Structure formats: C-alpha cells, structure tokens
Coordinates of C-alpha atoms in Angstrom, one line a residue:
M10 CA -155.6 -105.4 155.7
I11 CA -157.4 -102.7 153.7
T12 CA -161.1 -103.2 153.0
K13 CA -162.6 -103.1 149.5
P14 CA -165.3 -100.5 150.5
L15 CA -162.5 -98.1 151.7
L16 CA -160.5 -98.8 148.6
R17 CA -163.4 -98.1 146.3
S18 CA -164.1 -94.8 148.1
V19 CA -160.5 -93.7 147.8
I20 CA -160.2 -94.7 144.1
E21 CA -163.5 -93.0 143.2
D22 CA -162.4 -89.8 144.9
Q23 CA -159.0 -89.8 143.3
I24 CA -160.2 -90.6 139.7
K25 CA -162.7 -87.8 140.0
E26 CA -159.9 -85.4 140.9
A27 CA -157.7 -86.8 138.1
K28 CA -160.3 -86.2 135.5
S29 CA -161.4 -82.8 136.8
P30 CA -160.3 -79.7 134.8
R31 CA -157.7 -77.6 136.6
Q32 CA -155.1 -74.9 135.8
T33 CA -151.9 -76.6 134.8
V34 CA -148.6 -75.4 133.4
P35 CA -147.0 -77.2 130.4
R36 CA -143.7 -78.9 131.5
T37 CA -140.7 -78.9 129.2
V38 CA -140.3 -82.7 129.7
F39 CA -143.9 -83.3 128.6
H40 CA -143.0 -84.0 125.0
E41 CA -140.7 -86.7 126.2
V42 CA -143.4 -88.3 128.3
L43 CA -146.0 -87.9 125.6
S44 CA -143.9 -89.5 122.9
Y45 CA -143.0 -92.6 125.1
S46 CA -144.3 -95.8 123.6
G47 CA -142.1 -98.5 125.0
S48 CA -143.1 -101.6 126.9
S49 CA -141.1 -100.9 130.0
A50 CA -142.4 -99.1 133.1
F51 CA -142.2 -95.3 132.8
V52 CA -140.9 -93.8 136.0
V53 CA -141.2 -90.1 136.9
K54 CA -138.9 -89.2 139.9
G55 CA -138.5 -86.0 141.9
V56 CA -139.0 -84.1 145.1
R57 CA -142.4 -84.2 146.8
R58 CA -145.0 -81.7 145.4
C59 CA -142.9 -80.8 142.3
G60 CA -145.7 -81.7 139.9
K61 CA -145.2 -85.4 139.2
S62 CA -148.9 -86.3 139.7
T63 CA -150.0 -83.4 137.6
L64 CA -147.6 -84.5 134.8
L65 CA -149.2 -87.9 134.9
M66 CA -152.7 -86.4 134.8
Q67 CA -151.7 -84.2 131.8
L68 CA -150.6 -87.4 130.0
M69 CA -153.8 -89.2 131.0
R70 CA -156.0 -86.5 129.6
T71 CA -153.9 -85.7 126.5
K72 CA -153.1 -89.2 125.3
F73 CA -155.4 -91.7 126.9
N74 CA -158.7 -89.9 127.6
S75 CA -160.5 -92.3 130.0
D76 CA -158.6 -95.4 128.9
F77 CA -156.6 -95.8 132.1
L78 CA -156.6 -97.0 135.7
Y79 CA -155.2 -94.7 138.5
L80 CA -154.3 -94.8 142.1
N81 CA -152.2 -92.4 144.3
F82 CA -150.7 -94.4 147.2
D83 CA -149.6 -91.2 149.0
D84 CA -153.0 -91.0 150.7
E85 CA -153.4 -91.2 154.5
L86 CA -156.3 -93.6 154.1
L87 CA -153.9 -96.0 152.3
S88 CA -151.0 -95.7 154.9
D89 CA -151.5 -99.3 156.1
I90 CA -151.6 -100.9 152.6
T91 CA -149.3 -103.9 152.1
T92 CA -148.1 -106.0 149.2
D93 CA -150.9 -108.5 149.9
D94 CA -153.4 -105.7 149.3
L95 CA -152.1 -105.0 145.7
R96 CA -154.1 -107.8 144.1
L97 CA -157.2 -106.3 145.8
V98 CA -156.2 -102.9 144.3
M99 CA -156.3 -104.2 140.8
E100 CA -159.5 -106.1 141.4
T101 CA -161.2 -103.0 142.6
L102 CA -159.9 -100.8 139.8
I103 CA -161.1 -103.3 137.2
E104 CA -164.5 -103.6 138.8
L105 CA -164.9 -99.9 138.8
F106 CA -163.5 -99.0 135.4
G107 CA -163.0 -102.2 133.4
D108 CA -159.8 -104.0 132.5
K109 CA -157.9 -101.1 130.9
K110 CA -154.3 -101.8 130.0
R111 CA -152.7 -98.5 131.1
V112 CA -152.1 -98.1 134.8
F113 CA -150.9 -95.0 136.6
F114 CA -149.5 -95.3 140.2
D115 CA -148.4 -92.3 142.2
E116 CA -145.8 -92.8 145.0
I117 CA -146.0 -96.6 144.8
Q118 CA -142.7 -97.0 146.6
N119 CA -144.7 -96.5 149.8
V120 CA -145.7 -100.2 149.5
K121 CA -142.9 -102.6 150.2
G122 CA -142.6 -105.2 147.4
W123 CA -144.3 -103.0 144.8
E124 CA -141.8 -103.8 142.1
L125 CA -142.8 -107.5 142.0
F126 CA -146.4 -106.4 141.6
V127 CA -145.5 -104.0 138.7
N128 CA -143.4 -106.7 137.1
R129 CA -146.3 -109.1 137.1
L130 CA -148.6 -106.4 135.6
M131 CA -146.2 -105.9 132.7
R132 CA -145.9 -109.6 132.1
Q133 CA -149.7 -109.5 131.8
G134 CA -149.6 -106.9 129.1
Y135 CA -150.2 -103.7 131.1
S136 CA -148.4 -100.4 130.4
V137 CA -147.4 -99.0 133.8
F138 CA -146.6 -95.4 134.6
I139 CA -145.1 -94.6 138.1
T140 CA -144.1 -91.6 140.2
G141 CA -141.8 -91.7 143.2
S142 CA -140.0 -89.3 145.5
N143 CA -137.3 -91.6 146.9
A144 CA -134.3 -92.2 144.6
D145 CA -132.7 -94.9 146.8
L146 CA -135.9 -97.0 147.1
L147 CA -136.7 -96.6 143.5
S148 CA -133.3 -97.4 142.2
K149 CA -132.7 -100.4 144.4
E150 CA -136.0 -102.0 143.7
L151 CA -136.0 -101.2 140.0
G152 CA -132.4 -102.3 139.6
T153 CA -133.0 -105.6 141.5
H154 CA -136.3 -106.7 140.0
M155 CA -136.8 -104.6 136.8
T156 CA -133.4 -104.3 135.2
G157 CA -133.8 -103.1 131.6
R158 CA -137.6 -102.8 132.1
H159 CA -138.0 -99.2 133.2
T160 CA -137.4 -95.8 131.6
D161 CA -136.8 -92.9 134.1
I162 CA -137.0 -89.1 134.0
E163 CA -136.4 -86.7 136.8
L164 CA -138.9 -83.9 137.3
F165 CA -137.9 -80.7 139.0
P166 CA -139.8 -77.7 140.4
F167 CA -140.7 -75.2 137.7
S168 CA -137.8 -73.9 135.7
F169 CA -137.8 -70.1 134.9
L170 CA -139.3 -71.0 131.5
E171 CA -142.1 -72.9 133.1
F172 CA -142.5 -70.1 135.7
L173 CA -143.0 -67.7 132.8
S174 CA -145.5 -70.0 131.3
A175 CA -147.5 -69.7 134.5
K176 CA -147.0 -65.9 134.9
N177 CA -146.6 -64.4 131.4
P178 CA -146.4 -67.0 128.5
G179 CA -146.0 -64.2 125.9
L180 CA -142.5 -63.5 127.1
M181 CA -141.2 -67.0 126.3
K182 CA -139.0 -66.6 123.2
K183 CA -135.4 -66.7 122.0
G184 CA -133.6 -63.7 120.5
L185 CA -133.8 -60.0 121.0
Y186 CA -136.0 -58.4 123.7
S187 CA -137.3 -54.9 123.8
T188 CA -136.3 -52.6 126.7
S189 CA -139.7 -53.1 128.3
Q190 CA -139.6 -56.9 127.9
T191 CA -136.1 -57.0 129.4
A192 CA -137.3 -55.0 132.4
L193 CA -140.3 -57.3 132.8
L194 CA -138.2 -60.5 132.5
S195 CA -135.7 -59.2 135.0
G196 CA -138.5 -58.4 137.5
L197 CA -140.1 -61.8 137.1
F198 CA -136.7 -63.5 137.5
K199 CA -136.2 -61.7 140.8
E200 CA -139.6 -63.0 141.9
Y201 CA -138.7 -66.5 140.7
L202 CA -135.4 -66.3 142.6
L203 CA -137.1 -65.6 145.9
K204 CA -140.3 -67.6 145.6
G205 CA -138.9 -70.6 143.6
G206 CA -140.8 -72.9 141.3
M207 CA -142.8 -75.3 143.5
P208 CA -146.1 -75.5 141.4
E209 CA -148.5 -74.9 144.3
S210 CA -146.6 -71.9 145.4
V211 CA -146.5 -70.4 141.8
V212 CA -149.9 -71.3 140.5
L213 CA -152.0 -71.2 143.7
S214 CA -149.9 -68.7 145.7
N215 CA -149.7 -71.3 148.5
E216 CA -146.3 -70.5 150.0
R217 CA -147.0 -72.7 153.0
I218 CA -146.0 -75.6 150.7
L219 CA -142.4 -74.4 151.0
T220 CA -142.2 -75.3 154.6
E221 CA -144.7 -78.1 154.6
V222 CA -142.7 -80.1 152.0
V223 CA -139.6 -80.1 154.2
D224 CA -141.6 -81.3 157.1
D225 CA -143.3 -84.0 155.0
I226 CA -139.9 -85.2 153.6
V227 CA -138.4 -85.5 157.0
R228 CA -141.4 -87.2 158.6
K229 CA -142.7 -89.4 155.8
D230 CA -139.7 -90.1 153.6
I231 CA -136.9 -90.3 156.2
L232 CA -138.1 -90.9 159.8
T233 CA -140.6 -93.5 158.8
R234 CA -138.2 -95.4 156.5
Y235 CA -134.9 -95.4 158.4
S236 CA -134.0 -96.2 162.0
I237 CA -133.3 -92.7 163.1
R238 CA -132.6 -92.8 166.8
K239 CA -132.4 -89.0 167.2
P240 CA -135.2 -87.4 165.0
N241 CA -134.6 -83.9 166.4
E242 CA -130.9 -84.1 165.5
L243 CA -131.8 -85.2 162.0
K244 CA -134.3 -82.3 161.6
S245 CA -131.7 -79.8 162.8
V246 CA -129.0 -81.1 160.5
V247 CA -131.3 -81.0 157.4
R248 CA -132.3 -77.4 158.2
F249 CA -128.7 -76.5 158.7
L250 CA -127.7 -78.0 155.3
I251 CA -130.6 -76.1 153.6
A252 CA -129.4 -72.8 155.3
N253 CA -125.8 -73.5 154.0
A254 CA -126.8 -73.9 150.4
S255 CA -124.0 -72.8 148.0
N256 CA -121.4 -73.2 150.9
M257 CA -118.6 -75.7 151.2
I258 CA -119.1 -78.1 154.1
T259 CA -117.4 -81.2 155.5
Y260 CA -119.3 -83.9 157.3
R261 CA -116.7 -83.5 160.2
S262 CA -117.4 -79.8 160.6
V263 CA -121.2 -80.3 160.6
A264 CA -120.8 -83.1 163.2
G265 CA -118.7 -80.8 165.3
N266 CA -121.3 -78.0 165.0
F267 CA -124.0 -80.3 166.5
G268 CA -121.8 -82.4 168.9
I269 CA -122.4 -85.5 166.8
K270 CA -119.7 -88.1 167.5
S271 CA -119.2 -89.5 164.0
P272 CA -119.1 -87.7 160.7
V273 CA -120.6 -90.8 159.2
T274 CA -123.9 -89.9 160.9
V275 CA -124.0 -86.6 159.1
E276 CA -123.1 -88.3 155.8
K277 CA -126.1 -90.6 156.3
Y278 CA -128.4 -87.6 157.1
M279 CA -127.2 -85.9 153.9
S280 CA -127.7 -89.1 151.9
Y281 CA -131.3 -89.4 153.1
A282 CA -132.0 -85.8 152.1
A283 CA -130.4 -86.4 148.7
E284 CA -132.5 -89.6 148.2
T285 CA -135.6 -87.5 148.6
Y286 CA -134.3 -84.9 146.1
L287 CA -134.4 -82.2 148.7
L288 CA -130.7 -81.5 148.6
F289 CA -127.8 -82.5 146.4
E290 CA -124.0 -82.0 146.7
V291 CA -121.4 -81.0 144.3
R292 CA -117.8 -82.1 144.5
K293 CA -114.5 -80.3 143.8
F294 CA -113.0 -80.7 140.3
E295 CA -110.0 -83.0 140.5
R296 CA -108.1 -84.6 137.7
K297 CA -107.3 -87.5 140.0
L298 CA -110.5 -89.3 140.9
K299 CA -109.1 -90.8 144.1
R300 CA -108.8 -87.2 145.5
V301 CA -112.4 -86.2 144.8
D302 CA -113.9 -87.7 148.0
K303 CA -111.3 -86.0 150.3
N304 CA -112.4 -82.5 149.6
P305 CA -115.3 -80.4 151.1
R306 CA -118.6 -80.5 149.2
K307 CA -120.9 -77.8 148.2
I308 CA -124.6 -78.3 149.1
Y309 CA -127.5 -77.0 147.1
C310 CA -131.3 -77.1 147.7
I311 CA -133.7 -78.3 145.0
D312 CA -135.7 -75.0 145.0
S313 CA -134.7 -71.5 145.9
G314 CA -138.2 -70.8 147.3
I315 CA -137.7 -73.7 149.8
L316 CA -134.3 -72.3 150.6
V317 CA -135.6 -68.8 151.3
K318 CA -138.7 -69.9 153.2
N319 CA -136.8 -72.3 155.5
S320 CA -133.8 -70.1 156.0
P321 CA -134.8 -66.4 155.8
S322 CA -131.3 -65.3 156.8
V323 CA -130.1 -66.4 153.4
L324 CA -131.7 -63.1 152.1
E325 CA -128.6 -61.4 153.4
H326 CA -126.6 -63.4 150.9
K327 CA -128.5 -63.2 147.7
G328 CA -125.5 -64.4 145.8
A329 CA -126.0 -67.8 147.4
I330 CA -129.6 -67.9 146.2
L331 CA -128.5 -67.0 142.6
E332 CA -125.8 -69.7 142.7
N333 CA -128.3 -72.2 144.0
A334 CA -130.7 -71.5 141.2
I335 CA -127.9 -71.9 138.6
A336 CA -126.9 -75.2 140.2
V337 CA -130.4 -76.6 140.0
H338 CA -130.7 -75.5 136.4
L339 CA -127.5 -77.3 135.5
K340 CA -128.9 -80.4 137.1
R341 CA -132.2 -80.0 135.3
L342 CA -130.2 -79.8 132.0
G343 CA -128.6 -83.1 132.9
K344 CA -125.1 -81.7 133.3
E345 CA -122.4 -83.3 135.5
F346 CA -120.6 -80.5 137.2
Y347 CA -118.1 -79.6 139.9
Y348 CA -116.7 -76.5 141.7
Y349 CA -113.1 -75.3 141.2
K350 CA -110.6 -74.3 143.9
D351 CA -106.9 -74.3 143.4
E352 CA -104.1 -74.3 146.0
N353 CA -103.9 -70.5 146.0
G354 CA -107.6 -70.1 146.8
H355 CA -108.8 -69.1 143.4
E356 CA -112.4 -70.3 143.0
A357 CA -115.0 -70.8 140.3
D358 CA -118.5 -72.0 141.0
F359 CA -119.2 -74.5 138.2
V360 CA -117.0 -76.6 136.0
I361 CA -118.7 -78.7 133.3
P362 CA -116.1 -81.0 131.9
S363 CA -118.2 -82.5 129.1
D364 CA -118.8 -79.0 127.7
K365 CA -115.4 -77.7 128.6
T366 CA -117.2 -74.8 130.3
V367 CA -116.6 -72.8 133.4
I368 CA -119.2 -70.6 135.0
Q369 CA -118.9 -68.0 137.8
A370 CA -122.0 -66.9 139.7
C371 CA -122.0 -63.3 141.1
Y372 CA -125.1 -61.5 142.2
E373 CA -123.6 -58.1 141.1
L374 CA -120.2 -57.2 139.8
N375 CA -118.7 -54.0 141.2
A376 CA -115.3 -52.4 141.6
G377 CA -114.7 -54.3 144.7
N378 CA -115.3 -57.8 143.4
K379 CA -114.9 -57.7 139.6
D380 CA -111.2 -58.6 139.4
R381 CA -111.6 -61.4 142.0
E382 CA -114.5 -63.0 140.3
A383 CA -113.0 -62.8 136.8
G384 CA -109.6 -63.9 138.2
G385 CA -111.1 -67.0 139.7
L386 CA -112.9 -67.8 136.5
L387 CA -109.8 -67.4 134.4
K388 CA -107.7 -69.5 136.8
A389 CA -110.3 -72.3 136.5
V390 CA -110.2 -72.0 132.7
E391 CA -106.5 -72.5 132.9
G392 CA -106.7 -75.4 135.3
T393 CA -109.5 -77.2 133.5
K394 CA -108.5 -76.4 129.9
A395 CA -112.0 -75.0 129.3
N396 CA -112.8 -73.2 126.0
E397 CA -116.0 -71.5 127.1
Y398 CA -116.4 -69.3 130.2
F399 CA -118.6 -66.5 131.5
I400 CA -120.0 -64.9 134.6
I401 CA -123.7 -65.0 135.4
T402 CA -125.1 -62.1 137.4
L403 CA -128.6 -61.0 138.4
E404 CA -129.1 -58.6 135.5
Q405 CA -125.7 -57.2 134.2
E406 CA -124.7 -57.8 130.6
Q407 CA -121.2 -56.7 129.3
E408 CA -117.7 -57.9 128.4
L409 CA -114.6 -57.6 130.4
Q410 CA -111.1 -57.6 128.9
Y411 CA -108.3 -59.3 130.6
D412 CA -105.1 -59.4 128.5
S413 CA -106.1 -61.5 125.5
K414 CA -109.2 -62.9 127.1
K415 CA -112.7 -61.5 126.9
V416 CA -115.0 -62.5 129.8
K417 CA -118.7 -62.3 129.0
V418 CA -121.1 -61.2 131.7
R419 CA -124.6 -62.6 131.2
P420 CA -127.9 -61.9 133.1
A421 CA -129.2 -65.1 134.8
W422 CA -132.7 -64.8 133.4
R423 CA -131.5 -64.8 129.8
W424 CA -129.1 -67.7 130.3
L425 CA -131.8 -69.8 132.0
L426 CA -134.3 -69.1 129.3
E427 CA -132.0 -69.6 126.3
T428 CA -130.4 -72.8 127.5
E429 CA -133.8 -74.4 128.1
L430 CA -135.4 -73.2 124.9
A431 CA -132.4 -74.6 123.0
L432 CA -133.4 -78.1 124.2
I433 CA -137.0 -77.9 123.1
T434 CA -136.9 -75.9 119.8

C-alpha cells in the first residue's frame, strides 16, 4: 500500500518536470492530438522512450496551460502501486492542484485494473489522456472494458522529417532542392539511418538510450509480465531477431538455432517483442489468405538506431538498415504491406495492396545488381497487378528502361520527406 506522503512527493516532482521548459521537437501527429475534443479516452501508444510523455506535455502546455492533473506510473517509487491505491492517487492530485477535469496518465497499464478506474473517471466527467507501451495489455483492457470509449494513435521514434526539425528545420519543404541542399539532406539522412530517431539520442545525444531501451523492454515489459521460465533464452532470441531485421525467418529455424524444442516458444517471444513495439513482422503477399501464415516472415526493428547499436554487425549490410527504415516509415504512414517472392525466387521488398504499389529497396544500384533488383520489382508488379512501382536507394535518382516499362529510382531521403509532408500540408 503506497503512502500519501510518498505519493505527494512523486506527484510534485513530476508536475514540476511537466511544467518546466525544455527543448522539444514538433511531432507530425501533434495536430491530431491538439484537435481532439471527444469524450472518450485518448490513448497514445508506442515503444518506450519514443516521446509519448513529451507529446502529452506539449499538449498540456499548448492547450490546457495549468488546467490538468498528471501522473507518470513508470516511476520506480510507484512500482508497488495497486488498483486499491488509485482512489488515493486522485485524492492526492485534487488536494494538491484542485479538481481539474483533464487527467493525464503515463504508462498506466503498469497498474492491473486501471481500465475500470479510467472508466469511472470518465463517467464522472473527466477527460482522460493515456500513454502506454504494451499493445496487448492496452488492447485487451480497452477492448474489454472501454469498447467505443477510446481513441488511439501510435507514436513512433522521430521520422526523418522530425529528425530534420531537430537538426535543421530550414530544410523541411516540398519541391526542388538546390545542389547544396540536396547534399546536406543526403548527409543528414545517412546520419539518421545510422543513429535513428529515438528522441533522447537525437536531441540530447544520449546514445546509451539505444541499448537501455531494449534492456528495459525485456526486463520491465516482458519478464515481469509473463511467466518466462528461461529469461536468458528470451533475451538471446530478442537480440537475434533484432540482428536479423530485414531478413526472412521461420519460428522453426530460430528454434533450431537456439536448441529450443518448440517453434511455439519462439512465436511467443516474437509476440512479446511486438506487443512492446520493439519489433514487427511482415508477411508474404498471397492472394489466398489461408497460405499467408505458412510462409517465412520478415522481421523489422522499430528504429534503425536501436538496430545498429544492438547489432553492430549490421553495418556490413547497410541495405538491411535502409530497408528497415523504409518498413518503419510505411508503418508510420499507416500502410498495410507485405513482401513478394514468387516460385522462381524473384523478390520485391514491399507490396502495398491498397495503393497498388510495389517498392524495392536497394542501398546502391550498380552493374552487378541493377537487373536483378529491377527484375524482381517488375515480376512483383506483374504478380500483384500494381500500377505504381519504384526502387528506393540511398541517394541515386534516375530512370531505368525495361521494354515498355520505366522504373523510377528515388533517393530515400526525398521519398521519406515528401510522403510525410503530403499528409500534413
């Protein structure tokens, strides 16, 4: 049972931090958060340390001034808090700051039964804003007890556009770029590709976060919430999956690699990593849905900086890092996508059925790989009936002619910028 003096101390420290000025980067989803005025709970989900708390603080300062109550449950001093303590939380908040009708809770899923408490607050007329870093816990609890009473958005590490906002906001634009601007953007993209978009790493140059966040996810979000009998095995598998970002894997092959008896165990480990937003998997494009689950999956990491820092050997395969960054960006854009591989081994990295688009990722096109990459792309176009297709490289921009088809080659930095700017302008 938590004591009120301890709770008061934690709340006062946190609210002071929430109201203190700090360097923040505008997020492209902020307009969506700022414009929200519904009566349901507003839920911001995403991987640990991707900026969810900062996004809430930006909202607090911009829209509500001091007219809110706030508590971050991801605090070591609150690790023993229970559902029975939540009434005391509200009592203490109201005693300190008055009965304000907007309540912000960070990482509330740490408290079992939180959804009933939030439901009660909403019935009492409070507007509730929540962050969380476990998709499974959030979705189960929201779905069971708050059906139709919550609005969700997913926050990612910085996009390249947001990275530029932190590094050089004057370069953020659509249209033509001068030779010097192009060179500068290309250089900044190379930095983004290797260092990623975790806010503390970008803004504060704290690259330790890139390894710490993986350790925190494994320890706080997986080991403490699930009955893992072999924690070292879990850690090894998670790091193996990170190192194999952009590669095809099967649960059976991973199980064999670690001497794990059942592929189901590996599947569970992967699901835990996906629930915490650290990893996600992409399935093979199939016209028959019943065949989708029978194929290998491609694994991607939520941030290229996390990928590089936790698996330095990936630097020998920079094409994998580029492909990973493209996959994360497609996910950020809300696209449902697959990879393509036909019976003759022709491959394309991304198929987006809703857009009838196929994308091939290649770090650098050269005489040795150009025909193979373009050939795989065009076979995927034929197999998926796509009407838009192109190759994304690190910095090349040209057109390739294959019979009656022109294949556009686009630099990754330009594609990332323009697709995101199109959503907000």
